[in-house]
Tab-separated table of N, CA and C in Angstrom:
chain	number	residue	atom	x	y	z
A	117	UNK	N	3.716	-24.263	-6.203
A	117	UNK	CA	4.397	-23.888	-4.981
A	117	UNK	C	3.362	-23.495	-3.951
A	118	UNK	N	3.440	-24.151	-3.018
A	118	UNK	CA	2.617	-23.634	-1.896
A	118	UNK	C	3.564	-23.037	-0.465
A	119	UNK	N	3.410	-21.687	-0.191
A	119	UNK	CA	3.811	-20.873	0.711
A	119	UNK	C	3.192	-20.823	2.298
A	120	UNK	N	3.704	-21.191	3.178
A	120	UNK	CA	3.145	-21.177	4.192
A	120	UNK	C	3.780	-20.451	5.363
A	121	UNK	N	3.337	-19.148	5.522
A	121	UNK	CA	3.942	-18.423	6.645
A	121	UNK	C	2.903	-18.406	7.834
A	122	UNK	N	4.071	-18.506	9.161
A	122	UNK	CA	3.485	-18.600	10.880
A	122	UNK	C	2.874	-16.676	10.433
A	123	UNK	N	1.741	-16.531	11.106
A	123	UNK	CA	1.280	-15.378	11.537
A	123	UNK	C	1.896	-14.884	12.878
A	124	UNK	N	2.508	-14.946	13.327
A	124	UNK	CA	2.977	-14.510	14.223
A	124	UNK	C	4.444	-13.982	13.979
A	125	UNK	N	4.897	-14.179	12.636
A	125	UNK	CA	5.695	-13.672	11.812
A	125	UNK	C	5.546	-12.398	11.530
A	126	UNK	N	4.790	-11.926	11.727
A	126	UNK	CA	4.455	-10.536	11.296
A	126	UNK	C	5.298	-10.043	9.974
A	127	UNK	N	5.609	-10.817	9.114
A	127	UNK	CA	5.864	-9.627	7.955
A	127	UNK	C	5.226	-8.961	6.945
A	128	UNK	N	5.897	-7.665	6.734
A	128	UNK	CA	5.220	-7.067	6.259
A	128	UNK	C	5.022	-7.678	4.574
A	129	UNK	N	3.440	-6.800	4.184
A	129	UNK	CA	3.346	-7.696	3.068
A	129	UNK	C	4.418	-7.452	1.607
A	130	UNK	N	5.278	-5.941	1.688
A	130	UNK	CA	6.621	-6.351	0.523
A	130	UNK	C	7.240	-7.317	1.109
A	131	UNK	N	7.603	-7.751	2.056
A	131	UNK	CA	8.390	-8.606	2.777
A	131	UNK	C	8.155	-10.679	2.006
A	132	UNK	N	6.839	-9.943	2.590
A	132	UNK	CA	6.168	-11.657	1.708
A	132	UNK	C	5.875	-11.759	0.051
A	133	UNK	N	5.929	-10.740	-0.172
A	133	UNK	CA	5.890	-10.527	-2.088
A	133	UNK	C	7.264	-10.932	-2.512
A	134	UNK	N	8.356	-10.530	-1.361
A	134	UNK	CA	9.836	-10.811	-2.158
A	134	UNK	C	10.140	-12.270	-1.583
A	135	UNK	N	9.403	-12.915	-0.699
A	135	UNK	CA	9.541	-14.158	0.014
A	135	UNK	C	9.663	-15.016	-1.225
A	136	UNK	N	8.041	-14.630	-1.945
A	136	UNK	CA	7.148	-15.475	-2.816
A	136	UNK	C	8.220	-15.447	-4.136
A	137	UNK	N	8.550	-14.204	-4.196
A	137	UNK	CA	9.376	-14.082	-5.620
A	137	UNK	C	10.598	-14.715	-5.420
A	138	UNK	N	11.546	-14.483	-4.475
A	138	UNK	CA	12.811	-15.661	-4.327
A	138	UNK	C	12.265	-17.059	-4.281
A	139	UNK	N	11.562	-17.763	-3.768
A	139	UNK	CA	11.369	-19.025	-3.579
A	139	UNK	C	10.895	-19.219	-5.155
A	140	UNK	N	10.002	-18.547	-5.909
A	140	UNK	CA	10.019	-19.053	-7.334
A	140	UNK	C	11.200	-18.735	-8.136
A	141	UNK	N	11.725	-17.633	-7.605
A	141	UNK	CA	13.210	-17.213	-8.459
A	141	UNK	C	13.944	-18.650	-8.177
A	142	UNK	N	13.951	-19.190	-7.439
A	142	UNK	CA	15.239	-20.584	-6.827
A	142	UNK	C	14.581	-21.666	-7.598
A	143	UNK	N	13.468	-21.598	-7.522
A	143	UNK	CA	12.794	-22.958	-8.561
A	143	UNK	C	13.487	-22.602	-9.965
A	144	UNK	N	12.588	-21.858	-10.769
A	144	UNK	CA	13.261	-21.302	-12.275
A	144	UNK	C	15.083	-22.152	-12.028
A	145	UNK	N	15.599	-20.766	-11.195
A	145	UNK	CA	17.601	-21.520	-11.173
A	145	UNK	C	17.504	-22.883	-10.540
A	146	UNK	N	17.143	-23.674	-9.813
A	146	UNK	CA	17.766	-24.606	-9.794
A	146	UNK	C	17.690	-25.843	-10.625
A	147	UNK	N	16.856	-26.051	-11.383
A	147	UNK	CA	15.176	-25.804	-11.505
A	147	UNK	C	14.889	-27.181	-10.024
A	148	UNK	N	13.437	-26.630	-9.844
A	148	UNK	CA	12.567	-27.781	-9.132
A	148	UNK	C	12.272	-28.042	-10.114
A	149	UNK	N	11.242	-29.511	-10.551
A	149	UNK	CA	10.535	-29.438	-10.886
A	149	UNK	C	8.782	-30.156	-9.641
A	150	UNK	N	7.817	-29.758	-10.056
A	150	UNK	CA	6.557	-29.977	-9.642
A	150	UNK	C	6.155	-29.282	-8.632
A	151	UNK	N	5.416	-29.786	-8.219
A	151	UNK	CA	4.778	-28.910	-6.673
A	151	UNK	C	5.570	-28.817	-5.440
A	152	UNK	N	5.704	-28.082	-4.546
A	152	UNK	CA	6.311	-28.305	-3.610
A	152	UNK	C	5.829	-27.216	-2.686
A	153	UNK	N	6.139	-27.395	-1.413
A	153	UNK	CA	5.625	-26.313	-0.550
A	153	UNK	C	7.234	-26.065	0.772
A	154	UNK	N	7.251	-24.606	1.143
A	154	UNK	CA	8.044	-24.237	1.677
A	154	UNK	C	7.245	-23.192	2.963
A	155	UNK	N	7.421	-23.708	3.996
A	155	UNK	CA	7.456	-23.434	5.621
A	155	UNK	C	8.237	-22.492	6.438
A	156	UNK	N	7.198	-21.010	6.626
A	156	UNK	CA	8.453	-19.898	7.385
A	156	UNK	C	7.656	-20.371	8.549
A	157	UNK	N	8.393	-20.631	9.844
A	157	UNK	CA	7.345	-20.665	10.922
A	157	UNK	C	8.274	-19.873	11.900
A	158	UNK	N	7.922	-19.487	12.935
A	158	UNK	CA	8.529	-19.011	13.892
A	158	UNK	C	8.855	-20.061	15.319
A	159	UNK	N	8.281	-21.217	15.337
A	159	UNK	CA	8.872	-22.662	16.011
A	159	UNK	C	9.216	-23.854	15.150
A	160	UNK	N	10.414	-24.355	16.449
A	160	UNK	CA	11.197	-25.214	15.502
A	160	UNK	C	10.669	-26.842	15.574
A	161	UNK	N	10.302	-26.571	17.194
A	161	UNK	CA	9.843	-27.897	17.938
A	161	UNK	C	8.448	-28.317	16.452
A	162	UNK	N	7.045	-28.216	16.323
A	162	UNK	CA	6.038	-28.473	15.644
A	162	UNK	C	6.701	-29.456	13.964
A	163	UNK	N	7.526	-28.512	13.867
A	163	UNK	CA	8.058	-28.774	12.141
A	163	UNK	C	9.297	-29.476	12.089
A	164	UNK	N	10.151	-30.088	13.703
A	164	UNK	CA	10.883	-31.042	13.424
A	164	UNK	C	12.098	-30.659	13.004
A	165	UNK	N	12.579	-29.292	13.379
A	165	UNK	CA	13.671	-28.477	12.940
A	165	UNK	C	14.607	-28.125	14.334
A	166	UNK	N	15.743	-28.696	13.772
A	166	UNK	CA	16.499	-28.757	15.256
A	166	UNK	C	17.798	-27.559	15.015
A	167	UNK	N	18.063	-26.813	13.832
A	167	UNK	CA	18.838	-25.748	13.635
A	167	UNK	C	18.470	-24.573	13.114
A	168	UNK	N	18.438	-24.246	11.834
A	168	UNK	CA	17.549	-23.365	11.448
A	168	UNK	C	16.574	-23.271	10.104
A	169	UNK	N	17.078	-24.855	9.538
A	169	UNK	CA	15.823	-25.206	8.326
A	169	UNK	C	16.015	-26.559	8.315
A	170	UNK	N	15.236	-27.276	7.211
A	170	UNK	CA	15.444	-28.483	6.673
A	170	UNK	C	14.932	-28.688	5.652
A	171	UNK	N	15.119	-30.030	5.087
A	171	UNK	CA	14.638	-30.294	3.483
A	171	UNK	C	13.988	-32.052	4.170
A	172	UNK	N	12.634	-31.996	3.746
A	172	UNK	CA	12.326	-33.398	4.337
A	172	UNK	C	12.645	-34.350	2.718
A	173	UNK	N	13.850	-35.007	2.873
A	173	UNK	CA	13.490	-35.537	1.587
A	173	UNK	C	12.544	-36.735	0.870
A	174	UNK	N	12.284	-36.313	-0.360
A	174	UNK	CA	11.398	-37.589	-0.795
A	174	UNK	C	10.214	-36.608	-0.967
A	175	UNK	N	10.034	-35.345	0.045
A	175	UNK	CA	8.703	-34.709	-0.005
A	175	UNK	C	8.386	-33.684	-0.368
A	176	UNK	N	9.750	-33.079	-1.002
A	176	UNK	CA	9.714	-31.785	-1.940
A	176	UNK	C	9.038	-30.574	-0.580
A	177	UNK	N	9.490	-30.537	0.474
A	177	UNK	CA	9.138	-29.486	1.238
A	177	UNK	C	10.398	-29.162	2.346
A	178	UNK	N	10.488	-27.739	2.549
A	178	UNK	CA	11.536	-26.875	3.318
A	178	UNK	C	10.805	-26.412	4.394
A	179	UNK	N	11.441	-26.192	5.332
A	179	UNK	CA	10.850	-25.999	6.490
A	179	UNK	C	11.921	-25.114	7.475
A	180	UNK	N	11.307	-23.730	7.506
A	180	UNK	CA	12.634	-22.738	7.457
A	180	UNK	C	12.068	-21.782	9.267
A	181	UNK	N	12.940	-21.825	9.982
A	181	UNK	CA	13.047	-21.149	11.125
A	181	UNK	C	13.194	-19.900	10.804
A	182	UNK	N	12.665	-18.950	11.434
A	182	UNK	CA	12.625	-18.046	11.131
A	182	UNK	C	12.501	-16.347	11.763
A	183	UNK	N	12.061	-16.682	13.399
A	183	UNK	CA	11.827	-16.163	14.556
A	183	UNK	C	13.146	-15.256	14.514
A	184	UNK	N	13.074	-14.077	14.619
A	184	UNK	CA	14.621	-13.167	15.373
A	184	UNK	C	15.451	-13.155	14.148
A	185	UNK	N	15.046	-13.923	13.165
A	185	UNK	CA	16.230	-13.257	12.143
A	185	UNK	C	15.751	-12.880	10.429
A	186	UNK	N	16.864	-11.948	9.769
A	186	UNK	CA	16.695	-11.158	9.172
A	186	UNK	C	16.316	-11.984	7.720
A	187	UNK	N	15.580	-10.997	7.183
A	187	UNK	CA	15.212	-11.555	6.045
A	187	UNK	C	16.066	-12.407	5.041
A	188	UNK	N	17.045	-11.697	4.850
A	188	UNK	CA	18.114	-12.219	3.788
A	188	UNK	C	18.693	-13.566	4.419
A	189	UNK	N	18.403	-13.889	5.321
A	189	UNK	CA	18.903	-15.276	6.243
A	189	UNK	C	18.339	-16.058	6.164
A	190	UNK	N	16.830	-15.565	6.394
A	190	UNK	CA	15.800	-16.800	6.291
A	190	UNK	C	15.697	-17.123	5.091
A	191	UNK	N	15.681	-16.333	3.490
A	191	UNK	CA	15.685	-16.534	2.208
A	191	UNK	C	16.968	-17.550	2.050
A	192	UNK	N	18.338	-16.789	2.343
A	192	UNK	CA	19.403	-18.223	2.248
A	192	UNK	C	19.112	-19.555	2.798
A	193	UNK	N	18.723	-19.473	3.903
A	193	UNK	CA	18.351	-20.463	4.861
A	193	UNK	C	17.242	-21.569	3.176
A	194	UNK	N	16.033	-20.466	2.874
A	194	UNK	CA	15.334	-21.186	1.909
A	194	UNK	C	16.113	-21.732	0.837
A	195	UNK	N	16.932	-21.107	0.246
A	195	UNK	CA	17.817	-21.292	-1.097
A	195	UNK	C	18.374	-22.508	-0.637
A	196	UNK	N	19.340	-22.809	0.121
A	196	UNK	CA	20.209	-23.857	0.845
A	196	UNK	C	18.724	-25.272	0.827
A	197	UNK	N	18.109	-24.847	1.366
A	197	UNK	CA	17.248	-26.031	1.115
A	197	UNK	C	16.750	-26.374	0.195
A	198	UNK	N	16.420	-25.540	-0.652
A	198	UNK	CA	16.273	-25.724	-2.140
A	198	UNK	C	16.815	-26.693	-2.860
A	199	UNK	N	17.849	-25.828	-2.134
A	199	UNK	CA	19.157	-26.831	-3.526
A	199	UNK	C	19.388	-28.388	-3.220
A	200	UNK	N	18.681	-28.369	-1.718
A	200	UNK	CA	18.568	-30.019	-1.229
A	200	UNK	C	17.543	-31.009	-1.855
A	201	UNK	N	16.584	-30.030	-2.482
A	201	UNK	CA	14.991	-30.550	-3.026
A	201	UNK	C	15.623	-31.108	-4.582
A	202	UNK	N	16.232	-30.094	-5.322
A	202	UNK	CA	16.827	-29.748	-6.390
A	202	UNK	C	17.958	-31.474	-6.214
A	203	UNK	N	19.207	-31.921	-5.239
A	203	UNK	CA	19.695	-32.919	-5.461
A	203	UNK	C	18.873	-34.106	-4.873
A	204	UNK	N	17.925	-33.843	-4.404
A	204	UNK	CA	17.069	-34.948	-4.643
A	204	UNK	C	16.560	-35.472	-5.789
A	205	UNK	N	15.710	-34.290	-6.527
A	205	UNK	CA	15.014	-34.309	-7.236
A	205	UNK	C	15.689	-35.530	-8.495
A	206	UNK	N	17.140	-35.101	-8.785
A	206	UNK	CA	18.125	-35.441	-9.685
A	206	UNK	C	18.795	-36.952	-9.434
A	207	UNK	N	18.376	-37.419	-8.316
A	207	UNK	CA	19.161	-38.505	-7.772
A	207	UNK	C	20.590	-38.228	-7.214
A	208	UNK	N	20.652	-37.255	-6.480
A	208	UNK	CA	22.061	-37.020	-5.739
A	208	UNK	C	22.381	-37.469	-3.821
A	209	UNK	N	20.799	-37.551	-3.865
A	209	UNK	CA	20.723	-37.755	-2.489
A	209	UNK	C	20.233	-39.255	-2.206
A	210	UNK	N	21.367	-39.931	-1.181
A	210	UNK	CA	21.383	-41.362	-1.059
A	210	UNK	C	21.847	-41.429	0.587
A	211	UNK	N	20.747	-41.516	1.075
A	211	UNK	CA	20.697	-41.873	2.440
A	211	UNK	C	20.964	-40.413	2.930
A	212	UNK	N	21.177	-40.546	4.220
A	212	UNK	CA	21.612	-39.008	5.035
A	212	UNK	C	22.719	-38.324	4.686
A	213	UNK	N	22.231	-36.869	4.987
A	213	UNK	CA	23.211	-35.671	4.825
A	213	UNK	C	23.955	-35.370	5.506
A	214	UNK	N	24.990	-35.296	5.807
A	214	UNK	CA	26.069	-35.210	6.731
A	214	UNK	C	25.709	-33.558	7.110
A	215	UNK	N	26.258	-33.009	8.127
A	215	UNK	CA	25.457	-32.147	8.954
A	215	UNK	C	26.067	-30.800	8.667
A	216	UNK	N	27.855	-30.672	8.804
A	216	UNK	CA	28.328	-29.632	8.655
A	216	UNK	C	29.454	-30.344	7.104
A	217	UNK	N	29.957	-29.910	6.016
A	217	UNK	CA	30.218	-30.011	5.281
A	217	UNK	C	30.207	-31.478	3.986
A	218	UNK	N	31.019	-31.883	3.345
A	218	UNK	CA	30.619	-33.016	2.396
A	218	UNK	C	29.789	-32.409	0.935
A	219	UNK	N	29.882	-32.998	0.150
A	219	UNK	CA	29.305	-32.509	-1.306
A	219	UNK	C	28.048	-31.873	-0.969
A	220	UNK	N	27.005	-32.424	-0.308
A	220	UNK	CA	25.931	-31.976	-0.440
A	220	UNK	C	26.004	-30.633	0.395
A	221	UNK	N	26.188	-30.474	1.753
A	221	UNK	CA	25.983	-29.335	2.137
A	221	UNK	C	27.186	-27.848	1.783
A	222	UNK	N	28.446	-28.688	0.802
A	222	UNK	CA	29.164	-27.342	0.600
A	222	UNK	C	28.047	-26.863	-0.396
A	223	UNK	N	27.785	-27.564	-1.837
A	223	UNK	CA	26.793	-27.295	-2.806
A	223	UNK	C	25.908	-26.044	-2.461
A	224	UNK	N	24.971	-26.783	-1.118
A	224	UNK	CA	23.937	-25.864	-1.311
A	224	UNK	C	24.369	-24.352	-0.371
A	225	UNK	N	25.019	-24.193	0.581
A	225	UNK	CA	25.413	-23.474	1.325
A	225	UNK	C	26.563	-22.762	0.285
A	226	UNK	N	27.118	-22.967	-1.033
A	226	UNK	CA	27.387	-21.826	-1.944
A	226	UNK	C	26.498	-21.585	-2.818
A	227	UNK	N	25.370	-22.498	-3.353
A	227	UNK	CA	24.518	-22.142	-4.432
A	227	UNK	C	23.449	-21.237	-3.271
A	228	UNK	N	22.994	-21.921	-1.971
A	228	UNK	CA	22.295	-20.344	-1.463
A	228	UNK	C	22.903	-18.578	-1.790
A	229	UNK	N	24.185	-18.699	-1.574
A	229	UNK	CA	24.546	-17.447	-1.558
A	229	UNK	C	24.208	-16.873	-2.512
A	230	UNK	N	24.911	-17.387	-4.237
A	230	UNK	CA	24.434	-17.464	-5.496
A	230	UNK	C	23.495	-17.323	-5.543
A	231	UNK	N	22.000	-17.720	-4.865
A	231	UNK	CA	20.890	-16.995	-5.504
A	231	UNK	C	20.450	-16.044	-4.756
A	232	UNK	N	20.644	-15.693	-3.637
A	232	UNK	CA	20.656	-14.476	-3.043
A	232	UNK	C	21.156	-13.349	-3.679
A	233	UNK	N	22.197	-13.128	-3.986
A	233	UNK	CA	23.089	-12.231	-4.721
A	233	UNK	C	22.367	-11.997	-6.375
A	234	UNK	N	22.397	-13.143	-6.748
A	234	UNK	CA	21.643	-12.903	-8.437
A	234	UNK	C	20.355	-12.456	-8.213
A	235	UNK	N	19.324	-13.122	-7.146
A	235	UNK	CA	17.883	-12.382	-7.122
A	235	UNK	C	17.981	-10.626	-6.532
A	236	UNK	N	18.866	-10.514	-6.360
A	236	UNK	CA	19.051	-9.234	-5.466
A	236	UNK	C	19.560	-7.946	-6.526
A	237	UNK	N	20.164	-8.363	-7.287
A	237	UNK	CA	20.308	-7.793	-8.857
A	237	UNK	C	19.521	-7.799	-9.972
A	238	UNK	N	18.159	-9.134	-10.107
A	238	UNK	CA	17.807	-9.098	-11.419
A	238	UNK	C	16.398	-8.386	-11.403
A	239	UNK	N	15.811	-7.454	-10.783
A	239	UNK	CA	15.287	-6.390	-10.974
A	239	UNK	C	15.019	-5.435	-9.735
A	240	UNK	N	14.498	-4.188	-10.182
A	240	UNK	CA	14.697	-3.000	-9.318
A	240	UNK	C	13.826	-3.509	-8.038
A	241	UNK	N	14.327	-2.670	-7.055
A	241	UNK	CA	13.205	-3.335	-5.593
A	241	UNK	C	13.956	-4.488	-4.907
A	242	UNK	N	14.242	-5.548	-5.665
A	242	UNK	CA	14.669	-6.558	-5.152
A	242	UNK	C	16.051	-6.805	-3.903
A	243	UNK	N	16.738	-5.780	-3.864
A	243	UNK	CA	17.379	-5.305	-2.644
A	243	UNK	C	17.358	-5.270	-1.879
A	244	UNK	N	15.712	-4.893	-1.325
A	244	UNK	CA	15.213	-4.754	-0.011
A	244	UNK	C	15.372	-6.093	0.758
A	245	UNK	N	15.421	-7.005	0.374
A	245	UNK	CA	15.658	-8.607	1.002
A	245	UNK	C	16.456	-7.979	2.256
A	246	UNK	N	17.535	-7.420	1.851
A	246	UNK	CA	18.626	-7.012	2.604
A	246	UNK	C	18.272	-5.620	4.134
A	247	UNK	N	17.019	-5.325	3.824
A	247	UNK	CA	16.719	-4.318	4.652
A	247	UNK	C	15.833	-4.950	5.625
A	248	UNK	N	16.236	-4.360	6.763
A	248	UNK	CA	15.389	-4.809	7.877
A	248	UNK	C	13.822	-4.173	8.104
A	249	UNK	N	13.414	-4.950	9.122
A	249	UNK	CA	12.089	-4.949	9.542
A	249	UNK	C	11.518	-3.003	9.816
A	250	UNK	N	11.091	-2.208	9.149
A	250	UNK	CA	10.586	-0.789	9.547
A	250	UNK	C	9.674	-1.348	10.971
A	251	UNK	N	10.394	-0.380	12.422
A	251	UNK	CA	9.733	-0.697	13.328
A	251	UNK	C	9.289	0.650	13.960
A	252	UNK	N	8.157	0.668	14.293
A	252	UNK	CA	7.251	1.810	14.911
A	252	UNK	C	8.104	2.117	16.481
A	253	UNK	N	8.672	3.191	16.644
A	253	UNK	CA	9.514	3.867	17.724
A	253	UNK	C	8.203	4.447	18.978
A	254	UNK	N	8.577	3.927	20.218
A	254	UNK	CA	7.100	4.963	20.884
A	254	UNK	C	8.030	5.927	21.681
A	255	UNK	N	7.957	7.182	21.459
A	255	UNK	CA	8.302	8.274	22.042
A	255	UNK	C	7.602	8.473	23.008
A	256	UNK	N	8.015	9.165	24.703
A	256	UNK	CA	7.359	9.788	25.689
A	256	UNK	C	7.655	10.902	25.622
């Protein structure tokens, strides 16, 4: 698995420890198998992303928007694509994905939730997905 976060992302580094651990937690469940690499960037234009992720298929890589929103979103956002790598991987995917519902995108848009929810339970800490960004207040 290769991880690639925009620096201008600023997260903090538990933030990117639980990044790293869901994106291998979703491999293990769905399973992937082989290498693959997954994309937090904070632009959409560079990476060819016209909503808020994608799955390039054929190339085992996700490519997840990520600018202004909360952790647990951008992780679903990852899971959902996952599960696109995952019906590739298997031979489920035959030509284009239809955009808002159809087998493929109900699938992954309930199996995201599903691993959100199970990684968020299967050990202590792992909760925090759900907590927002700690931001420094400037008092006058």
């Amino acid at each position: 698995m290769k991880l690639h976060v925009d620096h201008d992302l600023h997260y903090a580094p538990e933030q990117l420890k639980l990044a790293g651990e869901f994106i291998l937690f979703c491999a293990d469940s769905l399973p992937i198998e082989g290498d693959f690499s997954v994309f937090l960037t904070n632009s959409r234009e560079p990476h060819g992303i016209a909503t808020t992720a994608l799955y390039e298929v054929g190339n085992n890589c996700c490519k997840v928007y990520c600018k202004n929103r909360a952790l647990a979103d951008v992780l679903r956002s990852v899971a959902h694509e996952m599960t696109h790598m995952m019906q590739d991987q298997i031979g489920l995917i035959k030509g284009p994905i239809r955009d808002a519902g159809g087998f493929h995108e109900d699938q992954a848009n309930a199996k995201a939730g599903e691993l959100i929810k199970l990684f968020a339970k299967s050990k202590p800490g792992r909760k925090a997905i759900y907590e927002g960004r700690k931001r420094k207040i400037n008092t006058l």
